[in-house]
Amino acid sequence: MKILKTSDIEAKERSGGLFKGRVTVQPVLDSDDSALRTNLINFDQGSVNVFHVHDFDQVLYVTAGEGIIATETEEIRIGPGDFVVIPAGEKHWHGATPNSAFSHIAISIRGKTSF
């Protein structure tokens, strides 16, 4: 068993490619010896990712701020306490609203993301 404090997990800045704006990722569980991936992802106000598709199911749990989860046909506002279940193969994007920073925990297995 391992107990982790988010304040002890290094935040790695990500920009370009999948992300538009300033985004940091704190890898909670992302080692090569585990099939499970869990990351705390923090979006600055107005920062988002681009449309993308995973070949695995993904679960997002919103921890702070106001965000948007979108498919090609709809945009939905989400907030703290919300779970989002994204099935493999569904084209989507998510991120912060123009007026709020946004954080979520992303849980998935290892796989491929295309954008």
PDB file of C-alpha atoms in Angstrom:
ATOM      1  CA  MET A   1       0.000   0.000   0.000  1.00  0.00           C
ATOM      2  CA  LYS A   2       1.129   3.529  -0.699  1.00  0.00           C
ATOM      3  CA  ILE A   3      -0.331   6.816   0.560  1.00  0.00           C
ATOM      4  CA  LEU A   4       0.335   9.872  -1.606  1.00  0.00           C
ATOM      5  CA  LYS A   5      -0.298  13.541  -0.889  1.00  0.00           C
ATOM      6  CA  THR A   6      -0.965  15.678  -3.950  1.00  0.00           C
ATOM      7  CA  SER A   7       1.297  18.360  -2.480  1.00  0.00           C
ATOM      8  CA  ASP A   8       4.185  15.865  -2.737  1.00  0.00           C
ATOM      9  CA  ILE A   9       3.596  14.946  -6.403  1.00  0.00           C
ATOM     10  CA  GLU A  10       5.563  17.037  -8.890  1.00  0.00           C
ATOM     11  CA  ALA A  11       3.379  18.969 -11.332  1.00  0.00           C
ATOM     12  CA  LYS A  12       4.708  18.664 -14.879  1.00  0.00           C
ATOM     13  CA  GLU A  13       3.714  21.432 -17.277  1.00  0.00           C
ATOM     14  CA  ARG A  14       2.204  20.294 -20.563  1.00  0.00           C
ATOM     15  CA  SER A  15       1.559  22.560 -23.516  1.00  0.00           C
ATOM     16  CA  GLY A  16       1.189  22.089 -27.233  1.00  0.00           C
ATOM     17  CA  GLY A  17       0.060  18.888 -28.888  1.00  0.00           C
ATOM     18  CA  LEU A  18      -2.955  17.681 -26.925  1.00  0.00           C
ATOM     19  CA  PHE A  19      -3.269  20.863 -24.839  1.00  0.00           C
ATOM     20  CA  LYS A  20      -4.132  24.511 -25.574  1.00  0.00           C
ATOM     21  CA  GLY A  21      -3.136  26.855 -22.749  1.00  0.00           C
ATOM     22  CA  ARG A  22      -1.313  26.076 -19.512  1.00  0.00           C
ATOM     23  CA  VAL A  23      -1.958  22.629 -18.070  1.00  0.00           C
ATOM     24  CA  THR A  24      -0.081  20.720 -15.384  1.00  0.00           C
ATOM     25  CA  VAL A  25      -0.195  16.971 -14.818  1.00  0.00           C
ATOM     26  CA  GLN A  26       0.585  15.289 -11.509  1.00  0.00           C
ATOM     27  CA  PRO A  27       1.164  11.565 -12.169  1.00  0.00           C
ATOM     28  CA  VAL A  28      -0.384   9.737  -9.207  1.00  0.00           C
ATOM     29  CA  LEU A  29       0.080   6.283 -10.772  1.00  0.00           C
ATOM     30  CA  ASP A  30       1.865   6.153 -14.107  1.00  0.00           C
ATOM     31  CA  SER A  31       4.718   3.684 -13.754  1.00  0.00           C
ATOM     32  CA  ASP A  32       5.657   1.009 -16.277  1.00  0.00           C
ATOM     33  CA  ASP A  33       4.896  -1.766 -13.774  1.00  0.00           C
ATOM     34  CA  SER A  34       1.181  -0.899 -13.540  1.00  0.00           C
ATOM     35  CA  ALA A  35      -1.556  -1.270 -16.150  1.00  0.00           C
ATOM     36  CA  LEU A  36      -3.555   1.464 -14.394  1.00  0.00           C
ATOM     37  CA  ARG A  37      -2.892   5.168 -14.990  1.00  0.00           C
ATOM     38  CA  THR A  38      -4.115   7.887 -12.647  1.00  0.00           C
ATOM     39  CA  ASN A  39      -3.254  11.570 -13.068  1.00  0.00           C
ATOM     40  CA  LEU A  40      -4.378  14.799 -11.423  1.00  0.00           C
ATOM     41  CA  ILE A  41      -4.733  17.299 -14.267  1.00  0.00           C
ATOM     42  CA  ASN A  42      -4.932  21.042 -13.582  1.00  0.00           C
ATOM     43  CA  PHE A  43      -6.133  23.439 -16.304  1.00  0.00           C
ATOM     44  CA  ASP A  44      -5.569  27.186 -15.976  1.00  0.00           C
ATOM     45  CA  GLN A  45      -8.587  29.373 -16.705  1.00  0.00           C
ATOM     46  CA  GLY A  46      -9.631  28.864 -20.338  1.00  0.00           C
ATOM     47  CA  SER A  47      -7.124  26.051 -20.988  1.00  0.00           C
ATOM     48  CA  VAL A  48      -8.437  22.925 -22.722  1.00  0.00           C
ATOM     49  CA  ASN A  49      -7.315  19.914 -24.678  1.00  0.00           C
ATOM     50  CA  VAL A  50      -8.083  19.348 -28.349  1.00  0.00           C
ATOM     51  CA  PHE A  51     -10.479  16.751 -29.729  1.00  0.00           C
ATOM     52  CA  HIS A  52      -8.973  13.321 -29.116  1.00  0.00           C
ATOM     53  CA  VAL A  53      -9.867   9.634 -28.935  1.00  0.00           C
ATOM     54  CA  HIS A  54      -8.635   6.887 -26.593  1.00  0.00           C
ATOM     55  CA  ASP A  55      -8.596   3.178 -27.378  1.00  0.00           C
ATOM     56  CA  PHE A  56      -9.582   2.592 -23.729  1.00  0.00           C
ATOM     57  CA  ASP A  57     -12.354   3.729 -21.406  1.00  0.00           C
ATOM     58  CA  GLN A  58     -11.525   6.801 -19.323  1.00  0.00           C
ATOM     59  CA  VAL A  59     -13.056   8.082 -16.094  1.00  0.00           C
ATOM     60  CA  LEU A  60     -12.711  11.715 -15.002  1.00  0.00           C
ATOM     61  CA  TYR A  61     -13.531  12.867 -11.468  1.00  0.00           C
ATOM     62  CA  VAL A  62     -13.801  16.645 -11.095  1.00  0.00           C
ATOM     63  CA  THR A  63     -11.982  17.986  -8.020  1.00  0.00           C
ATOM     64  CA  ALA A  64     -12.101  21.778  -8.475  1.00  0.00           C
ATOM     65  CA  GLY A  65     -13.387  24.603 -10.648  1.00  0.00           C
ATOM     66  CA  GLU A  66     -15.791  24.612 -13.553  1.00  0.00           C
ATOM     67  CA  GLY A  67     -15.056  22.611 -16.669  1.00  0.00           C
ATOM     68  CA  ILE A  68     -16.489  21.512 -19.965  1.00  0.00           C
ATOM     69  CA  ILE A  69     -16.678  18.005 -21.398  1.00  0.00           C
ATOM     70  CA  ALA A  70     -17.598  17.942 -25.076  1.00  0.00           C
ATOM     71  CA  THR A  71     -18.262  15.561 -27.930  1.00  0.00           C
ATOM     72  CA  GLU A  72     -18.780  16.482 -31.558  1.00  0.00           C
ATOM     73  CA  THR A  73     -22.468  17.136 -30.823  1.00  0.00           C
ATOM     74  CA  GLU A  74     -22.660  18.585 -27.293  1.00  0.00           C
ATOM     75  CA  GLU A  75     -20.854  20.547 -24.569  1.00  0.00           C
ATOM     76  CA  ILE A  76     -21.699  19.941 -20.916  1.00  0.00           C
ATOM     77  CA  ARG A  77     -20.555  21.987 -17.910  1.00  0.00           C
ATOM     78  CA  ILE A  78     -19.115  19.925 -15.066  1.00  0.00           C
ATOM     79  CA  GLY A  79     -18.010  20.737 -11.529  1.00  0.00           C
ATOM     80  CA  PRO A  80     -16.619  19.303  -8.289  1.00  0.00           C
ATOM     81  CA  GLY A  81     -17.979  15.875  -7.430  1.00  0.00           C
ATOM     82  CA  ASP A  82     -18.983  15.021 -11.016  1.00  0.00           C
ATOM     83  CA  PHE A  83     -17.826  11.787 -12.643  1.00  0.00           C
ATOM     84  CA  VAL A  84     -17.504  11.557 -16.426  1.00  0.00           C
ATOM     85  CA  VAL A  85     -17.285   8.127 -18.078  1.00  0.00           C
ATOM     86  CA  ILE A  86     -15.871   8.301 -21.609  1.00  0.00           C
ATOM     87  CA  PRO A  87     -16.100   5.062 -23.594  1.00  0.00           C
ATOM     88  CA  ALA A  88     -13.240   3.912 -25.801  1.00  0.00           C
ATOM     89  CA  GLY A  89     -13.487   5.406 -29.280  1.00  0.00           C
ATOM     90  CA  GLU A  90     -15.594   8.463 -28.345  1.00  0.00           C
ATOM     91  CA  LYS A  91     -14.122  11.669 -29.810  1.00  0.00           C
ATOM     92  CA  HIS A  92     -14.106  14.324 -27.087  1.00  0.00           C
ATOM     93  CA  TRP A  93     -12.319  17.231 -25.427  1.00  0.00           C
ATOM     94  CA  HIS A  94     -12.368  18.686 -21.915  1.00  0.00           C
ATOM     95  CA  GLY A  95     -10.938  21.583 -19.994  1.00  0.00           C
ATOM     96  CA  ALA A  96     -11.573  24.778 -18.062  1.00  0.00           C
ATOM     97  CA  THR A  97     -14.272  27.318 -18.816  1.00  0.00           C
ATOM     98  CA  PRO A  98     -13.151  30.804 -19.895  1.00  0.00           C
ATOM     99  CA  ASN A  99     -13.816  32.105 -16.354  1.00  0.00           C
ATOM    100  CA  SER A 100     -12.524  29.305 -14.117  1.00  0.00           C
ATOM    101  CA  ALA A 101      -9.516  27.105 -13.523  1.00  0.00           C
ATOM    102  CA  PHE A 102     -10.410  23.396 -13.492  1.00  0.00           C
ATOM    103  CA  SER A 103      -8.959  20.178 -12.084  1.00  0.00           C
ATOM    104  CA  HIS A 104      -9.862  16.533 -12.493  1.00  0.00           C
ATOM    105  CA  ILE A 105      -8.473  13.101 -11.777  1.00  0.00           C
ATOM    106  CA  ALA A 106      -8.150  10.967 -14.921  1.00  0.00           C
ATOM    107  CA  ILE A 107      -8.267   7.188 -14.456  1.00  0.00           C
ATOM    108  CA  SER A 108      -7.631   4.697 -17.250  1.00  0.00           C
ATOM    109  CA  ILE A 109      -5.616   1.720 -18.332  1.00  0.00           C
ATOM    110  CA  ARG A 110      -2.618   2.091 -20.601  1.00  0.00           C
ATOM    111  CA  GLY A 111      -3.389   2.538 -24.267  1.00  0.00           C
ATOM    112  CA  LYS A 112      -3.234   4.859 -27.237  1.00  0.00           C
ATOM    113  CA  THR A 113      -4.570   8.412 -27.504  1.00  0.00           C
ATOM    114  CA  SER A 114      -4.969   9.947 -30.968  1.00  0.00           C
ATOM    115  CA  PHE A 115      -5.593  13.618 -31.779  1.00  0.00           C
TER     116      PHE A 115
END
